[in-house]
């Protein structure tokens, strides 16, 4: 699967992408707002799980490599998974290598995948969660057109303390207005 955006290609991972995926997951900034980072064994298991997602039917989880359109270099990951089938809610997440931050790539990837969710996954609602201290992720959510639903107080244990979590969403009816 490939989704083409202005400057990016969002595509399924292949077995050749493991070294990139490992680099992304081992980067300490990728897990700055989490309590733990995955170890080498967990990274490999997660990657193998991602490869098997592509053959699931129905597919309820997409982890996609974010690649530059210019040379197809992987620069990050964007994912979307079915959270709540009854209300057709999908949850989106993303991470980029730090050298590609503040260039609009995360926003473009998130906007593109939200659009795909509404056009192809029958989504009614797409949500994103972020540690309340993760201001960069909040900016991505805002720039992607998501609306702040609220703050979930002390719902995440990270860096050895309880943290608040922001929740943002985009609705199907809002996507048809743009």
PDB file of C-alpha atoms in Angstrom:
ATOM      1  CA  UNK A   1       0.000   0.000   0.000  1.00  0.00           C
ATOM      2  CA  UNK A   2       1.173   3.496  -0.854  1.00  0.00           C
ATOM      3  CA  UNK A   3      -0.427   6.853  -0.177  1.00  0.00           C
ATOM      4  CA  UNK A   4       1.083   9.721  -2.134  1.00  0.00           C
ATOM      5  CA  UNK A   5       1.162  13.220  -0.606  1.00  0.00           C
ATOM      6  CA  UNK A   6       2.745  16.453  -1.825  1.00  0.00           C
ATOM      7  CA  UNK A   7       6.276  15.746  -0.578  1.00  0.00           C
ATOM      8  CA  UNK A   8       5.844  12.329   0.977  1.00  0.00           C
ATOM      9  CA  UNK A   9       4.981   8.722   0.298  1.00  0.00           C
ATOM     10  CA  UNK A  10       3.369   6.737   3.104  1.00  0.00           C
ATOM     11  CA  UNK A  11       3.952   3.063   2.417  1.00  0.00           C
ATOM     12  CA  UNK A  12       3.870  -0.358   3.985  1.00  0.00           C
ATOM     13  CA  UNK A  13       7.127  -1.551   5.462  1.00  0.00           C
ATOM     14  CA  UNK A  14       9.125  -4.301   3.784  1.00  0.00           C
ATOM     15  CA  UNK A  15      11.686  -6.607   5.376  1.00  0.00           C
ATOM     16  CA  UNK A  16      14.392  -4.317   3.929  1.00  0.00           C
ATOM     17  CA  UNK A  17      13.267  -1.508   6.261  1.00  0.00           C
ATOM     18  CA  UNK A  18      14.326  -3.129   9.522  1.00  0.00           C
ATOM     19  CA  UNK A  19      17.545  -1.128   9.967  1.00  0.00           C
ATOM     20  CA  UNK A  20      15.636   2.138   9.480  1.00  0.00           C
ATOM     21  CA  UNK A  21      12.873   1.047  11.880  1.00  0.00           C
ATOM     22  CA  UNK A  22      15.472   0.028  14.463  1.00  0.00           C
ATOM     23  CA  UNK A  23      17.263   3.385  14.125  1.00  0.00           C
ATOM     24  CA  UNK A  24      13.967   5.225  14.633  1.00  0.00           C
ATOM     25  CA  UNK A  25      12.980   3.145  17.666  1.00  0.00           C
ATOM     26  CA  UNK A  26      16.434   3.311  19.295  1.00  0.00           C
ATOM     27  CA  UNK A  27      16.527   7.105  19.087  1.00  0.00           C
ATOM     28  CA  UNK A  28      16.000   8.370  22.658  1.00  0.00           C
ATOM     29  CA  UNK A  29      13.936  11.315  21.403  1.00  0.00           C
ATOM     30  CA  UNK A  30      11.411   8.890  19.896  1.00  0.00           C
ATOM     31  CA  UNK A  31      10.405   7.849  23.411  1.00  0.00           C
ATOM     32  CA  UNK A  32      11.105  11.036  25.371  1.00  0.00           C
ATOM     33  CA  UNK A  33       7.509  11.248  26.600  1.00  0.00           C
ATOM     34  CA  UNK A  34       7.091   7.529  27.369  1.00  0.00           C
ATOM     35  CA  UNK A  35       8.071   5.629  30.501  1.00  0.00           C
ATOM     36  CA  UNK A  36      10.169   3.048  28.691  1.00  0.00           C
ATOM     37  CA  UNK A  37      11.770   2.572  25.330  1.00  0.00           C
ATOM     38  CA  UNK A  38      11.665  -0.813  23.613  1.00  0.00           C
ATOM     39  CA  UNK A  39      14.725  -3.029  23.786  1.00  0.00           C
ATOM     40  CA  UNK A  40      16.272  -4.747  20.751  1.00  0.00           C
ATOM     41  CA  UNK A  41      14.135  -7.864  21.166  1.00  0.00           C
ATOM     42  CA  UNK A  42      10.905  -5.846  21.423  1.00  0.00           C
ATOM     43  CA  UNK A  43      11.862  -3.742  18.397  1.00  0.00           C
ATOM     44  CA  UNK A  44      12.330  -6.888  16.303  1.00  0.00           C
ATOM     45  CA  UNK A  45       9.022  -8.364  17.528  1.00  0.00           C
ATOM     46  CA  UNK A  46       7.217  -5.089  16.805  1.00  0.00           C
ATOM     47  CA  UNK A  47       8.707  -4.954  13.317  1.00  0.00           C
ATOM     48  CA  UNK A  48       7.656  -8.521  12.522  1.00  0.00           C
ATOM     49  CA  UNK A  49       4.155  -7.663  13.729  1.00  0.00           C
ATOM     50  CA  UNK A  50       4.099  -4.630  11.429  1.00  0.00           C
ATOM     51  CA  UNK A  51       5.024  -6.842   8.470  1.00  0.00           C
ATOM     52  CA  UNK A  52       2.129  -9.212   9.225  1.00  0.00           C
ATOM     53  CA  UNK A  53      -0.373  -6.329   9.449  1.00  0.00           C
ATOM     54  CA  UNK A  54      -0.301  -5.940   5.692  1.00  0.00           C
ATOM     55  CA  UNK A  55      -2.032  -9.296   5.172  1.00  0.00           C
ATOM     56  CA  UNK A  56      -4.724  -8.872   7.840  1.00  0.00           C
ATOM     57  CA  UNK A  57      -8.267  -8.888   6.506  1.00  0.00           C
ATOM     58  CA  UNK A  58      -9.924  -6.726   7.572  1.00  0.00           C
ATOM     59  CA  UNK A  59      -6.930  -4.581   8.277  1.00  0.00           C
ATOM     60  CA  UNK A  60      -7.330  -2.726  11.546  1.00  0.00           C
ATOM     61  CA  UNK A  61      -3.797  -1.417  12.054  1.00  0.00           C
ATOM     62  CA  UNK A  62      -1.539   0.401   9.623  1.00  0.00           C
ATOM     63  CA  UNK A  63       2.081   1.241  10.421  1.00  0.00           C
ATOM     64  CA  UNK A  64       3.511   3.074   7.448  1.00  0.00           C
ATOM     65  CA  UNK A  65       6.990   4.276   6.623  1.00  0.00           C
ATOM     66  CA  UNK A  66       7.038   8.009   5.944  1.00  0.00           C
ATOM     67  CA  UNK A  67       9.353   8.524   2.956  1.00  0.00           C
ATOM     68  CA  UNK A  68      10.433  11.590   1.055  1.00  0.00           C
ATOM     69  CA  UNK A  69       8.912  11.655  -2.404  1.00  0.00           C
ATOM     70  CA  UNK A  70      12.124  12.970  -3.917  1.00  0.00           C
ATOM     71  CA  UNK A  71      14.292   9.919  -3.177  1.00  0.00           C
ATOM     72  CA  UNK A  72      11.981   7.577  -1.196  1.00  0.00           C
ATOM     73  CA  UNK A  73      14.208   7.839   1.898  1.00  0.00           C
ATOM     74  CA  UNK A  74      12.385   6.708   5.048  1.00  0.00           C
ATOM     75  CA  UNK A  75      12.275   9.524   7.617  1.00  0.00           C
ATOM     76  CA  UNK A  76       9.606   8.371  10.062  1.00  0.00           C
ATOM     77  CA  UNK A  77       6.565   6.301  10.887  1.00  0.00           C
ATOM     78  CA  UNK A  78       2.868   7.123  10.908  1.00  0.00           C
ATOM     79  CA  UNK A  79       0.291   4.691  12.216  1.00  0.00           C
ATOM     80  CA  UNK A  80      -3.441   4.397  12.515  1.00  0.00           C
ATOM     81  CA  UNK A  81      -5.395   1.702  14.291  1.00  0.00           C
ATOM     82  CA  UNK A  82      -9.035   0.961  14.862  1.00  0.00           C
ATOM     83  CA  UNK A  83      -9.832   1.985  18.428  1.00  0.00           C
ATOM     84  CA  UNK A  84     -13.561   1.582  18.673  1.00  0.00           C
ATOM     85  CA  UNK A  85     -15.442  -0.188  15.912  1.00  0.00           C
ATOM     86  CA  UNK A  86     -18.960   0.847  17.024  1.00  0.00           C
ATOM     87  CA  UNK A  87     -18.251   4.547  16.568  1.00  0.00           C
ATOM     88  CA  UNK A  88     -15.704   4.051  13.764  1.00  0.00           C
ATOM     89  CA  UNK A  89     -12.922   5.698  15.769  1.00  0.00           C
ATOM     90  CA  UNK A  90      -9.309   5.331  14.650  1.00  0.00           C
ATOM     91  CA  UNK A  91      -6.216   6.467  16.578  1.00  0.00           C
ATOM     92  CA  UNK A  92      -3.285   8.053  14.785  1.00  0.00           C
ATOM     93  CA  UNK A  93       0.333   8.378  15.897  1.00  0.00           C
ATOM     94  CA  UNK A  94       3.641   9.443  14.368  1.00  0.00           C
ATOM     95  CA  UNK A  95       7.351   9.743  14.949  1.00  0.00           C
ATOM     96  CA  UNK A  96      10.100  11.177  12.739  1.00  0.00           C
ATOM     97  CA  UNK A  97      13.861  11.109  12.928  1.00  0.00           C
ATOM     98  CA  UNK A  98      14.842  14.372  14.681  1.00  0.00           C
ATOM     99  CA  UNK A  99      16.743  15.723  11.681  1.00  0.00           C
ATOM    100  CA  UNK A 100      13.382  15.955   9.857  1.00  0.00           C
ATOM    101  CA  UNK A 101      11.532  17.842  12.599  1.00  0.00           C
ATOM    102  CA  UNK A 102      10.172  21.349  12.026  1.00  0.00           C
ATOM    103  CA  UNK A 103       9.932  20.915   8.243  1.00  0.00           C
ATOM    104  CA  UNK A 104       6.202  20.200   8.051  1.00  0.00           C
ATOM    105  CA  UNK A 105       6.666  16.505   7.284  1.00  0.00           C
ATOM    106  CA  UNK A 106       4.818  15.257  10.376  1.00  0.00           C
ATOM    107  CA  UNK A 107       1.866  17.552   9.682  1.00  0.00           C
ATOM    108  CA  UNK A 108       1.734  16.448   6.041  1.00  0.00           C
ATOM    109  CA  UNK A 109       1.877  12.761   7.000  1.00  0.00           C
ATOM    110  CA  UNK A 110      -0.838  13.155   9.658  1.00  0.00           C
ATOM    111  CA  UNK A 111      -3.150  15.175   7.379  1.00  0.00           C
ATOM    112  CA  UNK A 112      -2.689  12.634   4.604  1.00  0.00           C
ATOM    113  CA  UNK A 113      -3.431   9.642   6.797  1.00  0.00           C
ATOM    114  CA  UNK A 114      -6.466  11.342   8.357  1.00  0.00           C
ATOM    115  CA  UNK A 115      -7.770  11.975   4.845  1.00  0.00           C
ATOM    116  CA  UNK A 116      -7.196   8.321   3.984  1.00  0.00           C
ATOM    117  CA  UNK A 117      -9.058   7.240   7.124  1.00  0.00           C
ATOM    118  CA  UNK A 118     -12.124   9.238   6.111  1.00  0.00           C
ATOM    119  CA  UNK A 119     -12.021   8.317   2.433  1.00  0.00           C
ATOM    120  CA  UNK A 120     -11.030   4.649   2.643  1.00  0.00           C
ATOM    121  CA  UNK A 121     -11.425   3.307   6.185  1.00  0.00           C
ATOM    122  CA  UNK A 122     -14.970   4.521   6.845  1.00  0.00           C
ATOM    123  CA  UNK A 123     -13.735   6.469   9.868  1.00  0.00           C
ATOM    124  CA  UNK A 124     -16.148   8.743  11.675  1.00  0.00           C
ATOM    125  CA  UNK A 125     -13.542  10.061  14.098  1.00  0.00           C
ATOM    126  CA  UNK A 126      -9.734  10.095  14.208  1.00  0.00           C
ATOM    127  CA  UNK A 127      -8.086  10.756  17.574  1.00  0.00           C
ATOM    128  CA  UNK A 128      -4.543  11.466  18.701  1.00  0.00           C
ATOM    129  CA  UNK A 129      -3.109  11.422  22.203  1.00  0.00           C
ATOM    130  CA  UNK A 130       0.035  13.169  23.427  1.00  0.00           C
ATOM    131  CA  UNK A 131       1.774  13.771  26.694  1.00  0.00           C
ATOM    132  CA  UNK A 132       0.708  17.289  27.745  1.00  0.00           C
ATOM    133  CA  UNK A 133       4.387  18.304  27.861  1.00  0.00           C
ATOM    134  CA  UNK A 134       4.939  17.268  24.238  1.00  0.00           C
ATOM    135  CA  UNK A 135       4.297  20.662  22.676  1.00  0.00           C
ATOM    136  CA  UNK A 136       5.661  19.622  19.272  1.00  0.00           C
ATOM    137  CA  UNK A 137       3.070  16.856  18.933  1.00  0.00           C
ATOM    138  CA  UNK A 138       0.321  19.234  19.988  1.00  0.00           C
ATOM    139  CA  UNK A 139       1.406  21.671  17.261  1.00  0.00           C
ATOM    140  CA  UNK A 140       1.237  18.859  14.681  1.00  0.00           C
ATOM    141  CA  UNK A 141      -2.305  18.000  15.781  1.00  0.00           C
ATOM    142  CA  UNK A 142      -3.397  21.635  15.497  1.00  0.00           C
ATOM    143  CA  UNK A 143      -1.736  22.133  12.096  1.00  0.00           C
ATOM    144  CA  UNK A 144      -3.348  18.906  10.858  1.00  0.00           C
ATOM    145  CA  UNK A 145      -6.748  20.426  11.620  1.00  0.00           C
ATOM    146  CA  UNK A 146      -7.543  18.427  14.735  1.00  0.00           C
ATOM    147  CA  UNK A 147      -9.591  19.970  17.549  1.00  0.00           C
ATOM    148  CA  UNK A 148      -8.660  19.643  21.211  1.00  0.00           C
ATOM    149  CA  UNK A 149     -11.181  17.463  23.038  1.00  0.00           C
ATOM    150  CA  UNK A 150      -9.552  17.914  26.422  1.00  0.00           C
ATOM    151  CA  UNK A 151      -6.979  16.791  28.943  1.00  0.00           C
ATOM    152  CA  UNK A 152      -6.936  13.384  30.550  1.00  0.00           C
ATOM    153  CA  UNK A 153      -5.414  13.990  33.955  1.00  0.00           C
ATOM    154  CA  UNK A 154      -2.577  11.696  35.051  1.00  0.00           C
ATOM    155  CA  UNK A 155      -3.452   8.893  32.657  1.00  0.00           C
ATOM    156  CA  UNK A 156       0.097   8.113  31.598  1.00  0.00           C
ATOM    157  CA  UNK A 157       3.069   7.139  33.740  1.00  0.00           C
ATOM    158  CA  UNK A 158       6.181   8.478  32.068  1.00  0.00           C
ATOM    159  CA  UNK A 159       9.654   9.338  33.188  1.00  0.00           C
ATOM    160  CA  UNK A 160       8.803   7.986  36.629  1.00  0.00           C
ATOM    161  CA  UNK A 161       5.877  10.346  37.225  1.00  0.00           C
ATOM    162  CA  UNK A 162       2.192  10.639  36.388  1.00  0.00           C
ATOM    163  CA  UNK A 163       1.563  12.810  33.341  1.00  0.00           C
ATOM    164  CA  UNK A 164      -1.471  14.424  31.823  1.00  0.00           C
ATOM    165  CA  UNK A 165      -2.436  13.499  28.291  1.00  0.00           C
ATOM    166  CA  UNK A 166      -3.980  15.671  25.596  1.00  0.00           C
ATOM    167  CA  UNK A 167      -6.622  14.293  23.263  1.00  0.00           C
ATOM    168  CA  UNK A 168      -7.353  15.833  19.883  1.00  0.00           C
ATOM    169  CA  UNK A 169      -9.749  14.635  17.208  1.00  0.00           C
ATOM    170  CA  UNK A 170     -10.919  15.183  13.664  1.00  0.00           C
ATOM    171  CA  UNK A 171     -14.440  14.287  12.581  1.00  0.00           C
ATOM    172  CA  UNK A 172     -15.675  12.963   9.270  1.00  0.00           C
ATOM    173  CA  UNK A 173     -18.076  15.888   8.807  1.00  0.00           C
ATOM    174  CA  UNK A 174     -15.212  18.357   9.255  1.00  0.00           C
ATOM    175  CA  UNK A 175     -13.167  16.641   6.552  1.00  0.00           C
ATOM    176  CA  UNK A 176     -15.967  17.082   4.017  1.00  0.00           C
ATOM    177  CA  UNK A 177     -16.017  20.836   4.720  1.00  0.00           C
ATOM    178  CA  UNK A 178     -12.350  21.281   3.706  1.00  0.00           C
TER     179      UNK A 178
END
